[in-house]
CSV table of C-alpha atoms in Angstrom, one decimal:
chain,number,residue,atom,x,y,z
A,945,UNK,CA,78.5,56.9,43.5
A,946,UNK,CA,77.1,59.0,46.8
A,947,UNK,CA,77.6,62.0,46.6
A,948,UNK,CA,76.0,63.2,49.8
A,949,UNK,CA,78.3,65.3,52.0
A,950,UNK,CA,81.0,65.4,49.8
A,951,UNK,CA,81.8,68.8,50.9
A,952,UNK,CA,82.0,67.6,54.7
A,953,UNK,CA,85.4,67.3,54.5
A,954,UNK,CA,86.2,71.0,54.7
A,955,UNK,CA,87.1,72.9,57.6
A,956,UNK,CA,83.7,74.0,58.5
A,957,UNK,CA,82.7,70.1,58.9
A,958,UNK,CA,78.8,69.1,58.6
A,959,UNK,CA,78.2,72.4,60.6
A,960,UNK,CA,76.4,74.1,57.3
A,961,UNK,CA,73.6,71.3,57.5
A,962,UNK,CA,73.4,71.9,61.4
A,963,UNK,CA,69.6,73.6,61.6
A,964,UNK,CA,69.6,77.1,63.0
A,965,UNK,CA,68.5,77.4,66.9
A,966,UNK,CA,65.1,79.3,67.4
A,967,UNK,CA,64.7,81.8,69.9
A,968,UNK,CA,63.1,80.4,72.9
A,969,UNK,CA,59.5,81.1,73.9
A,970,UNK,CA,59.3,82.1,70.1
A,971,UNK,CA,56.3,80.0,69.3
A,972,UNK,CA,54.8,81.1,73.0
A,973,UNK,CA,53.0,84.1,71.5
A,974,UNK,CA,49.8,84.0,70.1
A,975,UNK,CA,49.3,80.3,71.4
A,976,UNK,CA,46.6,79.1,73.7
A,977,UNK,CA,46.4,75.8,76.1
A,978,UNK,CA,44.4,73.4,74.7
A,979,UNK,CA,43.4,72.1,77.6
A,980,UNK,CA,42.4,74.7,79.6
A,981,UNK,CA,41.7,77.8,77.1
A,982,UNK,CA,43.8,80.5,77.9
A,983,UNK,CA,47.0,81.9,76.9
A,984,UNK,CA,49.8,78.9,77.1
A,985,UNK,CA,53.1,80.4,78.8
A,986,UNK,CA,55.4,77.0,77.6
A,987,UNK,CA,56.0,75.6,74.4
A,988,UNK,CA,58.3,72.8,74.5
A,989,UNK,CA,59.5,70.4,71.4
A,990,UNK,CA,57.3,68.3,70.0
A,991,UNK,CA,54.1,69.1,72.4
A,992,UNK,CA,51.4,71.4,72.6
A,993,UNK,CA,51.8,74.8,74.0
A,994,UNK,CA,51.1,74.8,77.8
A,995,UNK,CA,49.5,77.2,80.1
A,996,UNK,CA,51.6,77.6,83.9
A,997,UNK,CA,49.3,75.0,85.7
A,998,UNK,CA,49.4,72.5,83.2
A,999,UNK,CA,53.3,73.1,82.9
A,1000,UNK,CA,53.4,73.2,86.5
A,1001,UNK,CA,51.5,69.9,86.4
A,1002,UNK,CA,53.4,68.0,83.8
A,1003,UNK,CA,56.9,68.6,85.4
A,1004,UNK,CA,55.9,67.5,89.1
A,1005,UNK,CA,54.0,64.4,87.6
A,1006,UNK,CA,57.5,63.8,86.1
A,1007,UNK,CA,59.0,64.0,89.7
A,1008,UNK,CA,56.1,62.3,91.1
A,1009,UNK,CA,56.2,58.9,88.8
A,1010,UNK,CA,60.2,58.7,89.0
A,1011,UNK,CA,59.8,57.9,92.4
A,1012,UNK,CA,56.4,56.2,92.5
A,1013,UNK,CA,57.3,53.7,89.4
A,1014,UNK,CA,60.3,52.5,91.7
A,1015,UNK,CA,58.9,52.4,95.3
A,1016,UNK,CA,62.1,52.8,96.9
A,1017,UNK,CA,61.6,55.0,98.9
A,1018,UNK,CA,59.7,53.5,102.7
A,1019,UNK,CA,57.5,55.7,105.0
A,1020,UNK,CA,59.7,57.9,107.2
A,1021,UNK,CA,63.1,57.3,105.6
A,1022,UNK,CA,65.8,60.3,105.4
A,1023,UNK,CA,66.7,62.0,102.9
A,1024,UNK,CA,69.1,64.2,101.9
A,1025,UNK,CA,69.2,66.7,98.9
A,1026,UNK,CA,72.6,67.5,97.0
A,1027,UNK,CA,72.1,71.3,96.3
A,1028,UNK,CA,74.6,73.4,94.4
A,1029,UNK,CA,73.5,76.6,93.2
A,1030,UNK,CA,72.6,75.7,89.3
A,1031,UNK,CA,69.4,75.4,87.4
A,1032,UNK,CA,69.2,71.5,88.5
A,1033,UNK,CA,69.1,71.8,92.2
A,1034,UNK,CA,66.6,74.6,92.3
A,1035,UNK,CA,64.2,72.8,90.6
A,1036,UNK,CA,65.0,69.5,92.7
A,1037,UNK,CA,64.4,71.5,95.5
A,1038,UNK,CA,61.2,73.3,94.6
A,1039,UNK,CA,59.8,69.7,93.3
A,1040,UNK,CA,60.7,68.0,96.8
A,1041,UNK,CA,59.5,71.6,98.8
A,1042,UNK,CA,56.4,71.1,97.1
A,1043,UNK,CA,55.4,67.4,97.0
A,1044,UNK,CA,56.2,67.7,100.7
A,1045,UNK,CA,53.5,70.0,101.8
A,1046,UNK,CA,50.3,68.6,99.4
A,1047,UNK,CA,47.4,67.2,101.1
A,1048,UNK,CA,47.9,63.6,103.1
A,1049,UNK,CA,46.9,60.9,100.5
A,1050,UNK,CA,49.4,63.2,98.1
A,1051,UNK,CA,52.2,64.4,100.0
A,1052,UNK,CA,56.1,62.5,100.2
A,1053,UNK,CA,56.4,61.2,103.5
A,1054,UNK,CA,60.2,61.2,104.6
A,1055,UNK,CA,62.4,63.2,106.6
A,1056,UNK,CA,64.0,65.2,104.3
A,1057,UNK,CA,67.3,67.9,104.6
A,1058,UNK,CA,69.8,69.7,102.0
A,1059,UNK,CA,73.3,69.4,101.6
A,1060,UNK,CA,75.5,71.8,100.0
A,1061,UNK,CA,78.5,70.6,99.0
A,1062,UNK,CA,80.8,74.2,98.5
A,1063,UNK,CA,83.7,74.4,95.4
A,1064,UNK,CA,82.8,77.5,95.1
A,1065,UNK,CA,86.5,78.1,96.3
A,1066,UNK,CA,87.8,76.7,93.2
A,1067,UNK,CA,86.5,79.0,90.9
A,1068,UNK,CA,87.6,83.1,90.3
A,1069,UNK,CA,87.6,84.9,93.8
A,1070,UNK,CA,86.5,88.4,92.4
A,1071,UNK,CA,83.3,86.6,91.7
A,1072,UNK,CA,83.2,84.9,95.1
A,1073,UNK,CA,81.0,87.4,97.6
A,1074,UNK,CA,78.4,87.5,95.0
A,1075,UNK,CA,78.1,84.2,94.7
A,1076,UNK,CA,77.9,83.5,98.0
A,1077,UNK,CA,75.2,85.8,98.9
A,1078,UNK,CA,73.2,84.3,95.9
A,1079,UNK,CA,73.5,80.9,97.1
A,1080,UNK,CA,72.3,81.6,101.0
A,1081,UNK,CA,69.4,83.9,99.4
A,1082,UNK,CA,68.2,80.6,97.6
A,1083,UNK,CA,69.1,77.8,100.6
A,1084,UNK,CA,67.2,80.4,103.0
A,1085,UNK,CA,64.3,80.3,100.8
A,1086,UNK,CA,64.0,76.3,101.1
A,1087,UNK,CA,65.6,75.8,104.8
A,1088,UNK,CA,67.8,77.0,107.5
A,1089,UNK,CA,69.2,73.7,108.6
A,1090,UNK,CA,70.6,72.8,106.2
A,1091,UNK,CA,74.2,70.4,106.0
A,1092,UNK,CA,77.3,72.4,104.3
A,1093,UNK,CA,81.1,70.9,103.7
A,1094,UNK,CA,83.4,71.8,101.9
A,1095,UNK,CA,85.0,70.2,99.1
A,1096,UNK,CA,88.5,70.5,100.7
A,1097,UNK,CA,86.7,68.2,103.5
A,1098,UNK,CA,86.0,65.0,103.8
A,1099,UNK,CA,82.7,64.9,105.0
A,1100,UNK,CA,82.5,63.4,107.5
A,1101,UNK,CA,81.6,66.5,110.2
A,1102,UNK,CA,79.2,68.4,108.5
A,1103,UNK,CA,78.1,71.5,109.8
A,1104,UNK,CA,74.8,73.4,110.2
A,1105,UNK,CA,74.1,76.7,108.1
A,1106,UNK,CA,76.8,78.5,106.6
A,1107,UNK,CA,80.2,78.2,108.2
A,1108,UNK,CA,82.0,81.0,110.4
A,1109,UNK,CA,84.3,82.5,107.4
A,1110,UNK,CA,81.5,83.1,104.8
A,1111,UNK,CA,80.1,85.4,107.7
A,1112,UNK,CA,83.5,86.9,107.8
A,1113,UNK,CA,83.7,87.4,104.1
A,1114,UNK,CA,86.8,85.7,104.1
A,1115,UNK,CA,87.8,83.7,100.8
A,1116,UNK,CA,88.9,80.8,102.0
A,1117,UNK,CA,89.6,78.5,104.9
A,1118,UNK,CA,93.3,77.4,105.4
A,1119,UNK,CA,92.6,73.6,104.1
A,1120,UNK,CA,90.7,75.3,101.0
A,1121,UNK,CA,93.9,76.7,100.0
A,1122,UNK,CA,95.9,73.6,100.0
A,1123,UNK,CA,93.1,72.3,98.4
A,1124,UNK,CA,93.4,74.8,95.6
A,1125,UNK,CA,97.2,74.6,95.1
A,1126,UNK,CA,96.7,71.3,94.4
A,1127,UNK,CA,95.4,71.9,90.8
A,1128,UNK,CA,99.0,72.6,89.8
A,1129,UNK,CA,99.8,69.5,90.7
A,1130,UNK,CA,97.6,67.7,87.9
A,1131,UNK,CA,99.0,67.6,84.4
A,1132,UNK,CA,96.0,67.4,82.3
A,1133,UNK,CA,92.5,69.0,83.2
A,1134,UNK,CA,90.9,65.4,82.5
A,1135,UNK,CA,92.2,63.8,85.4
A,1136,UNK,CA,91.4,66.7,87.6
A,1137,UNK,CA,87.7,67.0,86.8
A,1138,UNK,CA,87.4,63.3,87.3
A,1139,UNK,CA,89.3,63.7,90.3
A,1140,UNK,CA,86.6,66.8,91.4
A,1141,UNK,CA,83.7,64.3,90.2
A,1142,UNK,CA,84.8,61.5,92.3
A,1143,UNK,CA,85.7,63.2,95.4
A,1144,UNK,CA,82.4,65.2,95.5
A,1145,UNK,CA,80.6,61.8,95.8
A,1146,UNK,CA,82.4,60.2,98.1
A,1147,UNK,CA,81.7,63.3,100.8
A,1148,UNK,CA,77.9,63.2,99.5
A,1149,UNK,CA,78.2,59.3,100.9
A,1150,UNK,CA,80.5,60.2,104.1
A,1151,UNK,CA,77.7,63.4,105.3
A,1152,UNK,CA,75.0,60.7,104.3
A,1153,UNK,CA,76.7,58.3,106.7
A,1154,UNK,CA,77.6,60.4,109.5
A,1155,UNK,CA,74.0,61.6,109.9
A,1156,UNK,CA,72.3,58.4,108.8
A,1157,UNK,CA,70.3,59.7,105.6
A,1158,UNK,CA,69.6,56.0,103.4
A,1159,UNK,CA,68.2,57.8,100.4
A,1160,UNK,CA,70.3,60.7,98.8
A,1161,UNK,CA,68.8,62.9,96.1
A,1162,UNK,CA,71.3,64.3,92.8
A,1163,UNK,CA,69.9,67.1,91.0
A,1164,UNK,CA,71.1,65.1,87.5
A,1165,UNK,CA,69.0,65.3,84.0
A,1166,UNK,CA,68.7,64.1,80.9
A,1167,UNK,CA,72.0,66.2,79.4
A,1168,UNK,CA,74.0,65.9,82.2
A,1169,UNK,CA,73.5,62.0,81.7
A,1170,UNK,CA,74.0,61.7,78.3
A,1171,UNK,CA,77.2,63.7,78.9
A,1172,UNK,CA,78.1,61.0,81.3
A,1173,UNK,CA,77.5,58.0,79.1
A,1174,UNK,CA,80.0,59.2,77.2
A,1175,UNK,CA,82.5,60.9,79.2
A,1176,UNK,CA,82.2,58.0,81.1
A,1177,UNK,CA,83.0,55.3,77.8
A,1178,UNK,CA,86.0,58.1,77.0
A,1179,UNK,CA,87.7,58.1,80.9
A,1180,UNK,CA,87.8,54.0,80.6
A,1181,UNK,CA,84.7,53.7,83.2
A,1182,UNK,CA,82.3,51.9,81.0
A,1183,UNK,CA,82.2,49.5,83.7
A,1184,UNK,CA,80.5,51.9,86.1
A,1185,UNK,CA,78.3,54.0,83.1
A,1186,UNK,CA,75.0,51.8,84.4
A,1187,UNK,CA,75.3,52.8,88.1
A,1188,UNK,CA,76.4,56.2,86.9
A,1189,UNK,CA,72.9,57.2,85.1
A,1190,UNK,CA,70.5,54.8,86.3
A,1191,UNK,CA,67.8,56.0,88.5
A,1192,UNK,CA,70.0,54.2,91.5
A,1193,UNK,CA,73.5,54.0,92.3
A,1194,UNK,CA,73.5,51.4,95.2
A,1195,UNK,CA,77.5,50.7,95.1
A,1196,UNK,CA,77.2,51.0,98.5
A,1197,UNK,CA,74.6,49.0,100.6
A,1198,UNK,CA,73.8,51.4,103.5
A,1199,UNK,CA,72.8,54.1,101.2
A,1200,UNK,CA,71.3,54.7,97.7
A,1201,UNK,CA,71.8,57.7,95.2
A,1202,UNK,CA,68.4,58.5,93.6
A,1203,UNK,CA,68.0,60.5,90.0
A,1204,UNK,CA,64.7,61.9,90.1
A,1205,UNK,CA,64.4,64.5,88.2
A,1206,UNK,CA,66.8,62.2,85.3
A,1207,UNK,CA,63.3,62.8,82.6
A,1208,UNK,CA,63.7,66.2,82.5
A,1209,UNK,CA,65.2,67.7,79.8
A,1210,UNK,CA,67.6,70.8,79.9
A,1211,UNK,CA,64.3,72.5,78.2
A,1212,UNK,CA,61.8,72.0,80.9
A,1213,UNK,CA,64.2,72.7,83.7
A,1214,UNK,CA,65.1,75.8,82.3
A,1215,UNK,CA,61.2,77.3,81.8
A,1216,UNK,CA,60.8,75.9,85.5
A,1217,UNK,CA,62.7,78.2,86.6
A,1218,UNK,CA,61.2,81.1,84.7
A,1219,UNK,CA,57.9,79.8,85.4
A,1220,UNK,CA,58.5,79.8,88.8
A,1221,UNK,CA,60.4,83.1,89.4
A,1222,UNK,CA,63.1,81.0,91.5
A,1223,UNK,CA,67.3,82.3,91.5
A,1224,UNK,CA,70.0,80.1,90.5
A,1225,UNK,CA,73.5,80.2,89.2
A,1226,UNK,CA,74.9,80.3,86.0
A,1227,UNK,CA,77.3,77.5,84.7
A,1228,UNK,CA,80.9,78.9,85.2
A,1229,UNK,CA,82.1,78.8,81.1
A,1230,UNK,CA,84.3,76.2,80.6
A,1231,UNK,CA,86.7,76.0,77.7
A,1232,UNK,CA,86.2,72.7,75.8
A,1233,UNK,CA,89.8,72.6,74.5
A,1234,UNK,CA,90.9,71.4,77.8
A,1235,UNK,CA,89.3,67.9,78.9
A,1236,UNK,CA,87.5,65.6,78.0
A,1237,UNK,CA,84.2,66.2,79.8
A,1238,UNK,CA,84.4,69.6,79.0
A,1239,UNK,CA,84.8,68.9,75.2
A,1240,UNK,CA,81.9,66.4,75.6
A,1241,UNK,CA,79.6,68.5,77.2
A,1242,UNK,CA,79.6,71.0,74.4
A,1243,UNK,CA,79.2,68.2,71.8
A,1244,UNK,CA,76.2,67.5,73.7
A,1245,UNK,CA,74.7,71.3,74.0
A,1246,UNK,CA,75.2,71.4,70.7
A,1247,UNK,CA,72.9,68.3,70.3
A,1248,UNK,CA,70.5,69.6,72.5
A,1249,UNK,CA,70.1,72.4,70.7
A,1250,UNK,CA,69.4,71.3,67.6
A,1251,UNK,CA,68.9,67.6,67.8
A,1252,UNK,CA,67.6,67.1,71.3
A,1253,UNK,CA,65.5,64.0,70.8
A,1254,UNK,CA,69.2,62.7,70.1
A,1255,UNK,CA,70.5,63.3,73.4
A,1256,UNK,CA,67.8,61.0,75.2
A,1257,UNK,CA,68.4,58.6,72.3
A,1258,UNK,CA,72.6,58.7,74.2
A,1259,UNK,CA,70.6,58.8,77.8
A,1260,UNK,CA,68.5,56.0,77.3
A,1261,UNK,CA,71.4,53.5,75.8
A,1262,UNK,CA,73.2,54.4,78.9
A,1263,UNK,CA,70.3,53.6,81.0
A,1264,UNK,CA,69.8,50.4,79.3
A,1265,UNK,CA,73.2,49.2,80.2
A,1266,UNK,CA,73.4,46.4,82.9
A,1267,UNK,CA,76.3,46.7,85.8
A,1268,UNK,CA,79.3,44.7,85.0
A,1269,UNK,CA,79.8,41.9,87.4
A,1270,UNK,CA,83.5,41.4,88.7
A,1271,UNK,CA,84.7,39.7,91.1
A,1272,UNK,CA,88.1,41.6,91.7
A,1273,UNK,CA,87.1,43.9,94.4
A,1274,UNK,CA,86.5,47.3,94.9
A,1275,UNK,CA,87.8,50.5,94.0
A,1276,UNK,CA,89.1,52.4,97.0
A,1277,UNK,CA,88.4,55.7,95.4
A,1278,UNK,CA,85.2,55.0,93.4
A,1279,UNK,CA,84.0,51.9,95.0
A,1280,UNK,CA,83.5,50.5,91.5
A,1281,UNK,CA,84.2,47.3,90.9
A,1282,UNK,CA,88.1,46.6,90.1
A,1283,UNK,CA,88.2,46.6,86.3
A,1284,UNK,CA,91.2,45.2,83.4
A,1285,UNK,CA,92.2,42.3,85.5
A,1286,UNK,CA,93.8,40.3,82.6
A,1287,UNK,CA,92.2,42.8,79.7
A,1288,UNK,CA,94.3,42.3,77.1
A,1289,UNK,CA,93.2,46.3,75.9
A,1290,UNK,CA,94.4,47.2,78.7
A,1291,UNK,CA,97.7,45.4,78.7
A,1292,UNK,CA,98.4,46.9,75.1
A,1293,UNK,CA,97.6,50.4,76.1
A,1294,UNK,CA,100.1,50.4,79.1
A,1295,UNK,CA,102.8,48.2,77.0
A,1296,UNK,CA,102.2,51.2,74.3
A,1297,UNK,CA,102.3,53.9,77.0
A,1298,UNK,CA,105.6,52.2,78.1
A,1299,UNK,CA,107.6,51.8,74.7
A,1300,UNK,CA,106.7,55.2,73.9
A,1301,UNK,CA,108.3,56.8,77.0
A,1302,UNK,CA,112.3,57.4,77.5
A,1303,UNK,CA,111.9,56.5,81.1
A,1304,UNK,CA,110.5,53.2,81.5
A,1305,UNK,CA,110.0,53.2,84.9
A,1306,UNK,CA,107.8,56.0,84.7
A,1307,UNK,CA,104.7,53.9,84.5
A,1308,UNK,CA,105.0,50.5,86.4
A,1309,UNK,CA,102.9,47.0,85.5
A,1310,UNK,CA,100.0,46.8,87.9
A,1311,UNK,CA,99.8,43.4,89.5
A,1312,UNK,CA,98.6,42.4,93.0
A,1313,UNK,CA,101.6,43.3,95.1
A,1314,UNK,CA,101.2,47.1,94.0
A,1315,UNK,CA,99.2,50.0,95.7
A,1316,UNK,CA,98.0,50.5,92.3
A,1317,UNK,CA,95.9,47.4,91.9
A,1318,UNK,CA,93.3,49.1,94.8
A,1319,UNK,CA,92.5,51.2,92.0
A,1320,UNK,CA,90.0,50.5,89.2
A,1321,UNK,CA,91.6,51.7,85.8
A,1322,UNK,CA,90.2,55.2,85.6
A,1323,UNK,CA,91.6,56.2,89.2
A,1324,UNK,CA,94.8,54.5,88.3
A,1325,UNK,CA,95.3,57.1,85.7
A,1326,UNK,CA,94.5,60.0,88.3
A,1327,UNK,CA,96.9,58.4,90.7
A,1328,UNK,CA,99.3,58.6,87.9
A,1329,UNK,CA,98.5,61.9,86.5
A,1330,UNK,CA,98.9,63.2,90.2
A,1331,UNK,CA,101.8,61.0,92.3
A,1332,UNK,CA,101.3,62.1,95.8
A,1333,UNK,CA,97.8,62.5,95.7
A,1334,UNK,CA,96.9,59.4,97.7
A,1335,UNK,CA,95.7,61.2,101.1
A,1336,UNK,CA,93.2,63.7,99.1
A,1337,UNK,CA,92.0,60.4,97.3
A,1338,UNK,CA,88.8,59.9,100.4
A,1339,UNK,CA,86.8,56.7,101.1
């Protein structure tokens, strides 16, 4: 009989055969580029240590070959940059900065711009002016034209620079805060954060529209993939997981949504930014009790950290994953295709949902006379979660 992790079963789990996380930079010291002979600054798993140009070299070669492998991108298109404060965007930023200023037969030729997208207002005021001045020190370092809106927007009037009340040091503009209030409204964090997720790409495409950018750049790696391969399987949009993590996500014809800097790892990103010397935000902590993706994301942290060649093992399934074909329409949230016509899974979780609840009514069959059936599955459940919330729910 196997007898191996018999004792897994216990309230600590397999956590006692979890291996211990090294300080970073711990094998840094002492170590020497073997390329160029002199003192290495990077030591990332499973490679040689590296001195800052080589480091410097290997990350924008990264960049370089996402783009160049694909050739999507034609001479003197637009493109626009999502930018929001974290570890991610500052290095998409830096990469793009820099690949747009190398010599002629080097150098990315496109008309390029930055959007920031601001949710800033979402999160704890007392933090807020801080924040704020943070986030224009770095955009001022990159550009001073760039394209802000705010979540509580829909994106389709951008503005230019920072807008009047962050001057003002005010906290928020009047259709922030009944933007804000409707976070009560949601019953489970889940729905909301989905909700957040969706929303937030749909202004990305509306600013993109409005000022006729074809090419959009996320600031999305390898973790924050993975994280969505499964988040995605969990939320019922396994549909949409290939368009979600590929390289493009070209739902919508007029526009793409590129992933170049998807290759690098959590790891390289972060001694980037060291390397570099640039500024960025920390993650806002997030309790993983309360959703889904939050409970997700740590599962995957905790991968990274101690298993991180699994976490591109999770990436690259996703990225293997061909878009389902349907023929039922599209989502008028998502724009995803229309998903569970006829699923019988489907049909058995809402019979289930129904039996189980006093007040049958409360969750109604979906066929093709009902507003419902616009929605793919996954914004169904947010429409449920949230009645009322159809005029927040942007094209």
């Amino acid at each position: 009989m196997c007898s191996i992790g018999e004792d897994d079963f216990g309230d600590e789990g397999g956590e006692h055969s979890m291996p211990e996380s090294k300080p970073d930079n711990l094998e840094i010291v002492g170590s020497v580029c073997k390329k160029c002979n002199i003192p290495a600054v990077v030591k990332l798993n499973f490679k040689e240590p590296q001195c800052q140009d080589c480091f410097l070299y290997y990350v924008r070669h990264k960049f370089r070959a996402n783009l160049g492998s694909t050739k999507i991108l034609p001479k003197d298109c637009r493109v626009l940059s999502v930018f929001d404060g974290f570890a991610g965007s500052v290095c998409l930023l830096d990469l793009v900065t820099y690949s747009l200023h190398q010599e002629k037969h080097k150098k990315l030729r496109f008309d390029h711009n930055i959007l920031f997208v601001d949710d800033l207002f979402l999160q704890d005021e007392k933090d807020l002016p801080e924040k704020r001045k943070k986030i224009a020190g770095i955009l001022n370092q990159f550009s001073e034209n760039f394209l802000y809106v705010s979540l509580a927007n829909d994106g389709r009037h951008p503005g230019v620079g920072f807008p009047p009340h962050w001057r003002d040091e005010k906290s928020e503009t009047k259709e922030e805060e009944v933007f804000k209030q409707l976070r009560s409204s949601f019953s489970s964090e889940t729905a909301w954060e989905d909700f957040i997720l969706q929303r937030r790409k749909n202004i990305i495409r509306n600013v993109s529209s409005n000022r006729k950018f074809t090419h959009v750049f996320l600031p999305e790696i390898t973790t924050d993939l993975a994280t969505s391969v499964l988040s995605n399987v969990l939320l019922g949009r396994g549909a949409s997981v290939a368009l979600d993590v590929g390289f493009i996500d070209d739902r919508v014809a007029e526009m793409k949504l590129l992933r170049p800097i998807r290759d690098l790892t959590h790891q390289e990103v972060e001694n980037f930014i060291r390397v570099r010397k640039l500024q960025c935000l920390n993650p806002p902590a997030r309790d993983p009790s309360k959703s889904i993706q939050s409970l997700t994301e740590k599962f995957v942290q905790d991968l990274q950290g101690n298993f991180s060649s699994t976490v591109a093992t999770v990436f690259r399934t996703g990225d293997k994953l061909a878009p389902k074909q349907l023929d039922n329409g599209t989502c008028d949230f998502c724009q995803s295709s229309i998903d569970g016509s006829g699923s019988k899974t489907l049909a058995a979780v809402e019979f289930s949902r129904v039996v189980s609840n006093s007040e049958l009514n409360d969750f109604p069959a979906v066929d093709e006379s009902s507003d419902l059936s616009k929605y793919c599955y996954s914004c169904r459940k947010i429409l449920l979660d949230c009645p009322g919330i159809e005029h927040f729910l942007i094209k």
